PDB file of N, CA and C in Angstrom:
ATOM      1  N   MET E   1      60.146  16.159  24.823  1.00 90.00           N
ATOM      2  CA  MET E   1      60.408  15.330  25.982  1.00 90.00           C
ATOM      3  C   MET E   1      59.768  15.984  27.257  1.00 90.00           C
ATOM      4  N   ARG E   2      59.449  17.234  27.077  1.00 91.00           N
ATOM      5  CA  ARG E   2      58.656  18.069  28.106  1.00 91.00           C
ATOM      6  C   ARG E   2      57.378  17.232  28.387  1.00 91.00           C
ATOM      7  N   ASN E   3      56.600  16.659  27.347  1.00 93.00           N
ATOM      8  CA  ASN E   3      55.370  15.903  27.617  1.00 93.00           C
ATOM      9  C   ASN E   3      55.685  14.752  28.259  1.00 93.00           C
ATOM     10  N   TRP E   4      56.969  14.119  28.476  1.00 92.00           N
ATOM     11  CA  TRP E   4      57.114  13.113  29.026  1.00 92.00           C
ATOM     12  C   TRP E   4      58.027  13.218  30.463  1.00 92.00           C
ATOM     13  N   GLY E   5      57.859  14.459  30.927  1.00 93.00           N
ATOM     14  CA  GLY E   5      58.456  14.677  32.272  1.00 93.00           C
ATOM     15  C   GLY E   5      59.718  15.487  32.291  1.00 93.00           C
ATOM     16  N   TYR E   6      60.284  15.780  31.078  1.00 94.00           N
ATOM     17  CA  TYR E   6      61.705  16.534  31.169  1.00 94.00           C
ATOM     18  C   TYR E   6      61.574  17.745  31.590  1.00 94.00           C
ATOM     19  N   THR E   7      62.200  18.293  32.450  1.00 91.00           N
ATOM     20  CA  THR E   7      62.272  19.775  32.882  1.00 91.00           C
ATOM     21  C   THR E   7      63.403  20.481  32.922  1.00 91.00           C
ATOM     22  N   GLY E   8      64.572  19.868  32.169  1.00 92.00           N
ATOM     23  CA  GLY E   8      65.931  20.408  32.336  1.00 92.00           C
ATOM     24  C   GLY E   8      65.989  21.451  31.119  1.00 92.00           C
ATOM     25  N   PRO E   9      67.233  21.892  31.017  1.00 92.00           N
ATOM     26  CA  PRO E   9      67.652  22.814  29.792  1.00 92.00           C
ATOM     27  C   PRO E   9      67.552  22.224  28.646  1.00 92.00           C
ATOM     28  N   LEU E  10      67.322  23.146  27.586  1.00 91.00           N
ATOM     29  CA  LEU E  10      67.328  22.588  26.117  1.00 91.00           C
ATOM     30  C   LEU E  10      68.565  23.166  25.668  1.00 91.00           C
ATOM     31  N   ASP E  11      69.649  22.308  25.938  1.00 94.00           N
ATOM     32  CA  ASP E  11      70.989  22.697  25.660  1.00 94.00           C
ATOM     33  C   ASP E  11      71.613  21.583  24.800  1.00 94.00           C
ATOM     34  N   GLY E  12      70.880  20.607  24.352  1.00 92.00           N
ATOM     35  CA  GLY E  12      71.307  19.414  23.334  1.00 92.00           C
ATOM     36  C   GLY E  12      72.295  18.505  24.001  1.00 92.00           C
ATOM     37  N   VAL E  13      72.490  18.401  25.295  1.00 94.00           N
ATOM     38  CA  VAL E  13      73.114  17.717  25.897  1.00 94.00           C
ATOM     39  C   VAL E  13      72.261  16.720  26.706  1.00 94.00           C
ATOM     40  N   PRO E  14      72.033  15.426  26.252  1.00 94.00           N
ATOM     41  CA  PRO E  14      71.452  14.313  26.987  1.00 94.00           C
ATOM     42  C   PRO E  14      71.961  13.887  28.312  1.00 94.00           C
ATOM     43  N   GLY E  15      71.217  13.922  29.271  1.00 95.00           N
ATOM     44  CA  GLY E  15      71.565  13.420  30.538  1.00 95.00           C
ATOM     45  C   GLY E  15      70.509  12.589  31.312  1.00 95.00           C
ATOM     46  N   THR E  16      70.746  12.409  32.567  1.00 95.00           N
ATOM     47  CA  THR E  16      69.773  11.329  33.350  1.00 95.00           C
ATOM     48  C   THR E  16      68.354  11.764  33.086  1.00 95.00           C
ATOM     49  N   ASN E  17      68.111  13.055  33.234  1.00 95.00           N
ATOM     50  CA  ASN E  17      66.775  13.342  33.074  1.00 95.00           C
ATOM     51  C   ASN E  17      66.206  13.446  31.837  1.00 95.00           C
ATOM     52  N   THR E  18      66.783  13.713  30.784  1.00 96.00           N
ATOM     53  CA  THR E  18      66.640  13.393  29.461  1.00 96.00           C
ATOM     54  C   THR E  18      66.254  11.769  29.194  1.00 96.00           C
ATOM     55  N   TRP E  19      67.136  10.859  29.712  1.00 97.00           N
ATOM     56  CA  TRP E  19      66.974   9.603  29.438  1.00 97.00           C
ATOM     57  C   TRP E  19      65.738   9.048  30.313  1.00 97.00           C
ATOM     58  N   ALA E  20      65.544   9.913  31.468  1.00 97.00           N
ATOM     59  CA  ALA E  20      64.392   9.379  32.314  1.00 97.00           C
ATOM     60  C   ALA E  20      62.995   9.615  31.574  1.00 97.00           C
ATOM     61  N   ALA E  21      63.095  10.739  30.770  1.00 97.00           N
ATOM     62  CA  ALA E  21      61.898  11.112  29.911  1.00 97.00           C
ATOM     63  C   ALA E  21      61.751  10.102  28.698  1.00 97.00           C
ATOM     64  N   VAL E  22      62.889   9.850  28.276  1.00 96.00           N
ATOM     65  CA  VAL E  22      62.713   8.696  27.068  1.00 96.00           C
ATOM     66  C   VAL E  22      62.276   7.309  27.659  1.00 96.00           C
ATOM     67  N   GLN E  23      62.559   7.138  28.778  1.00 97.00           N
ATOM     68  CA  GLN E  23      62.136   5.889  29.198  1.00 97.00           C
ATOM     69  C   GLN E  23      60.478   5.787  29.655  1.00 97.00           C
ATOM     70  N   ARG E  24      60.195   7.000  30.168  1.00 97.00           N
ATOM     71  CA  ARG E  24      58.612   7.307  30.097  1.00 97.00           C
ATOM     72  C   ARG E  24      57.869   7.118  28.940  1.00 97.00           C
ATOM     73  N   LEU E  25      58.462   7.802  27.865  1.00 95.00           N
ATOM     74  CA  LEU E  25      57.844   7.609  26.635  1.00 95.00           C
ATOM     75  C   LEU E  25      58.004   6.139  26.179  1.00 95.00           C
ATOM     76  N   SER E  26      59.169   5.473  26.271  1.00 95.00           N
ATOM     77  CA  SER E  26      59.303   4.101  26.081  1.00 95.00           C
ATOM     78  C   SER E  26      58.355   3.021  26.512  1.00 95.00           C
ATOM     79  N   ALA E  27      57.812   3.579  27.909  1.00 96.00           N
ATOM     80  CA  ALA E  27      56.936   2.737  28.516  1.00 96.00           C
ATOM     81  C   ALA E  27      55.706   2.773  28.000  1.00 96.00           C
ATOM     82  N   ALA E  28      55.366   3.744  27.423  1.00 93.00           N
ATOM     83  CA  ALA E  28      54.170   3.928  26.322  1.00 93.00           C
ATOM     84  C   ALA E  28      54.099   2.847  25.283  1.00 93.00           C
ATOM     85  N   HIS E  29      55.490   2.387  24.980  1.00 92.00           N
ATOM     86  CA  HIS E  29      55.435   1.647  23.907  1.00 92.00           C
ATOM     87  C   HIS E  29      56.112   0.244  24.077  1.00 92.00           C
ATOM     88  N   GLY E  30      55.918  -0.287  25.415  1.00 92.00           N
ATOM     89  CA  GLY E  30      56.339  -1.847  25.755  1.00 92.00           C
ATOM     90  C   GLY E  30      57.271  -1.827  26.666  1.00 92.00           C
ATOM     91  N   TYR E  31      57.992  -0.859  27.152  1.00 95.00           N
ATOM     92  CA  TYR E  31      59.138  -0.754  28.120  1.00 95.00           C
ATOM     93  C   TYR E  31      58.317  -1.121  29.472  1.00 95.00           C
ATOM     94  N   THR E  32      59.084  -2.063  30.292  1.00 96.00           N
ATOM     95  CA  THR E  32      58.272  -2.319  31.512  1.00 96.00           C
ATOM     96  C   THR E  32      59.542  -2.095  32.700  1.00 96.00           C
ATOM     97  N   GLY E  33      60.719  -1.840  32.581  1.00 97.00           N
ATOM     98  CA  GLY E  33      61.742  -1.707  33.563  1.00 97.00           C
ATOM     99  C   GLY E  33      61.828  -0.303  34.162  1.00 97.00           C
ATOM    100  N   PRO E  34      62.633  -0.162  34.927  1.00 97.00           N
ATOM    101  CA  PRO E  34      62.714   1.204  35.852  1.00 97.00           C
ATOM    102  C   PRO E  34      62.952   2.513  35.026  1.00 97.00           C
ATOM    103  N   ILE E  35      62.297   3.433  35.605  1.00 97.00           N
ATOM    104  CA  ILE E  35      62.629   4.796  35.168  1.00 97.00           C
ATOM    105  C   ILE E  35      63.652   5.158  35.990  1.00 97.00           C
ATOM    106  N   ASP E  36      64.944   5.051  35.497  1.00 97.00           N
ATOM    107  CA  ASP E  36      66.139   5.410  36.365  1.00 97.00           C
ATOM    108  C   ASP E  36      67.177   6.246  35.454  1.00 97.00           C
ATOM    109  N   GLY E  37      66.753   6.639  34.191  1.00 97.00           N
ATOM    110  CA  GLY E  37      67.606   7.511  33.499  1.00 97.00           C
ATOM    111  C   GLY E  37      68.963   6.827  32.849  1.00 97.00           C
ATOM    112  N   VAL E  38      68.945   5.273  32.961  1.00 97.00           N
ATOM    113  CA  VAL E  38      70.004   4.478  32.462  1.00 97.00           C
ATOM    114  C   VAL E  38      69.544   3.752  31.403  1.00 97.00           C
ATOM    115  N   MET E  39      69.854   3.992  29.942  1.00 97.00           N
ATOM    116  CA  MET E  39      69.394   3.437  28.798  1.00 97.00           C
ATOM    117  C   MET E  39      69.928   2.157  28.733  1.00 97.00           C
ATOM    118  N   GLY E  40      69.078   0.974  28.859  1.00 97.00           N
ATOM    119  CA  GLY E  40      69.628  -0.281  28.538  1.00 97.00           C
ATOM    120  C   GLY E  40      69.058  -0.963  27.436  1.00 97.00           C
ATOM    121  N   PRO E  41      69.304  -2.222  27.091  1.00 96.00           N
ATOM    122  CA  PRO E  41      68.516  -2.539  25.732  1.00 96.00           C
ATOM    123  C   PRO E  41      67.134  -2.464  25.987  1.00 96.00           C
ATOM    124  N   ASN E  42      66.603  -2.756  26.691  1.00 96.00           N
ATOM    125  CA  ASN E  42      65.091  -2.885  26.808  1.00 96.00           C
ATOM    126  C   ASN E  42      64.519  -1.402  26.920  1.00 96.00           C
ATOM    127  N   SER E  43      65.276  -0.406  27.364  1.00 96.00           N
ATOM    128  CA  SER E  43      64.610   1.124  27.032  1.00 96.00           C
ATOM    129  C   SER E  43      64.740   1.479  25.676  1.00 96.00           C
ATOM    130  N   TRP E  44      65.949   0.915  24.938  1.00 96.00           N
ATOM    131  CA  TRP E  44      66.039   1.174  23.551  1.00 96.00           C
ATOM    132  C   TRP E  44      64.955   0.588  22.724  1.00 96.00           C
ATOM    133  N   ARG E  45      64.597  -0.601  23.175  1.00 95.00           N
ATOM    134  CA  ARG E  45      63.795  -1.367  22.335  1.00 95.00           C
ATOM    135  C   ARG E  45      62.321  -0.615  22.324  1.00 95.00           C
ATOM    136  N   GLY E  46      61.850  -0.289  23.650  1.00 95.00           N
ATOM    137  CA  GLY E  46      60.609   0.767  23.638  1.00 95.00           C
ATOM    138  C   GLY E  46      60.794   1.977  22.823  1.00 95.00           C
ATOM    139  N   PHE E  47      61.856   2.540  22.840  1.00 95.00           N
ATOM    140  CA  PHE E  47      61.961   3.875  22.283  1.00 95.00           C
ATOM    141  C   PHE E  47      62.117   3.493  20.686  1.00 95.00           C
ATOM    142  N   SER E  48      62.675   2.317  20.210  1.00 94.00           N
ATOM    143  CA  SER E  48      62.738   2.114  19.066  1.00 94.00           C
ATOM    144  C   SER E  48      61.381   1.974  18.264  1.00 94.00           C
ATOM    145  N   ARG E  49      60.481   1.292  19.384  1.00 94.00           N
ATOM    146  CA  ARG E  49      59.079   0.884  18.890  1.00 94.00           C
ATOM    147  C   ARG E  49      58.373   2.147  18.520  1.00 94.00           C
ATOM    148  N   PHE E  50      58.497   3.241  19.374  1.00 94.00           N
ATOM    149  CA  PHE E  50      57.969   4.551  19.280  1.00 94.00           C
ATOM    150  C   PHE E  50      58.467   5.203  17.886  1.00 94.00           C
ATOM    151  N   ILE E  51      59.791   5.155  17.700  1.00 93.00           N
ATOM    152  CA  ILE E  51      60.542   5.798  16.418  1.00 93.00           C
ATOM    153  C   ILE E  51      59.816   5.184  15.290  1.00 93.00           C
ATOM    154  N   ASN E  52      59.620   3.793  15.241  1.00 92.00           N
ATOM    155  CA  ASN E  52      59.417   3.168  13.959  1.00 92.00           C
ATOM    156  C   ASN E  52      57.977   2.846  13.799  1.00 92.00           C
ATOM    157  N   GLN E  53      57.145   3.513  14.544  1.00 87.00           N
ATOM    158  CA  GLN E  53      55.749   3.183  14.505  1.00 87.00           C
ATOM    159  C   GLN E  53      55.287   4.052  13.137  1.00 87.00           C
ATOM    160  N   ASP E  54      54.259   3.271  12.516  1.00 68.00           N
ATOM    161  CA  ASP E  54      53.692   3.946  11.224  1.00 68.00           C
ATOM    162  C   ASP E  54      52.921   5.020  11.624  1.00 68.00           C
ATOM    163  N   GLN E  55      53.371   6.272  11.219  1.00 61.00           N
ATOM    164  CA  GLN E  55      52.530   7.633  11.574  1.00 61.00           C
ATOM    165  C   GLN E  55      51.437   7.802  10.400  1.00 61.00           C
ATOM    166  N   TRP E  56      51.627   7.020   9.196  1.00 55.00           N
ATOM    167  CA  TRP E  56      50.594   7.474   8.221  1.00 55.00           C
ATOM    168  C   TRP E  56      49.466   6.564   7.947  1.00 55.00           C
ATOM    169  N   ASP E  57      49.132   5.703   8.940  1.00 52.00           N
ATOM    170  CA  ASP E  57      47.901   4.789   8.885  1.00 52.00           C
ATOM    171  C   ASP E  57      46.661   5.672   9.410  1.00 52.00           C
TER     172      ASP E  57
END
């Protein structure tokens, strides 16, 4: 997540800054909403596209 702007602690507890970084990653996969650290259905949809992309092609 550091590549997507996360600068917080690596404590395993996702918070607003973690989710904002996930939204930035999601934006590279179709998410067009605000980067506000609140994961809504569109944030999850973009993140899902990232997770489900075929890495083996």
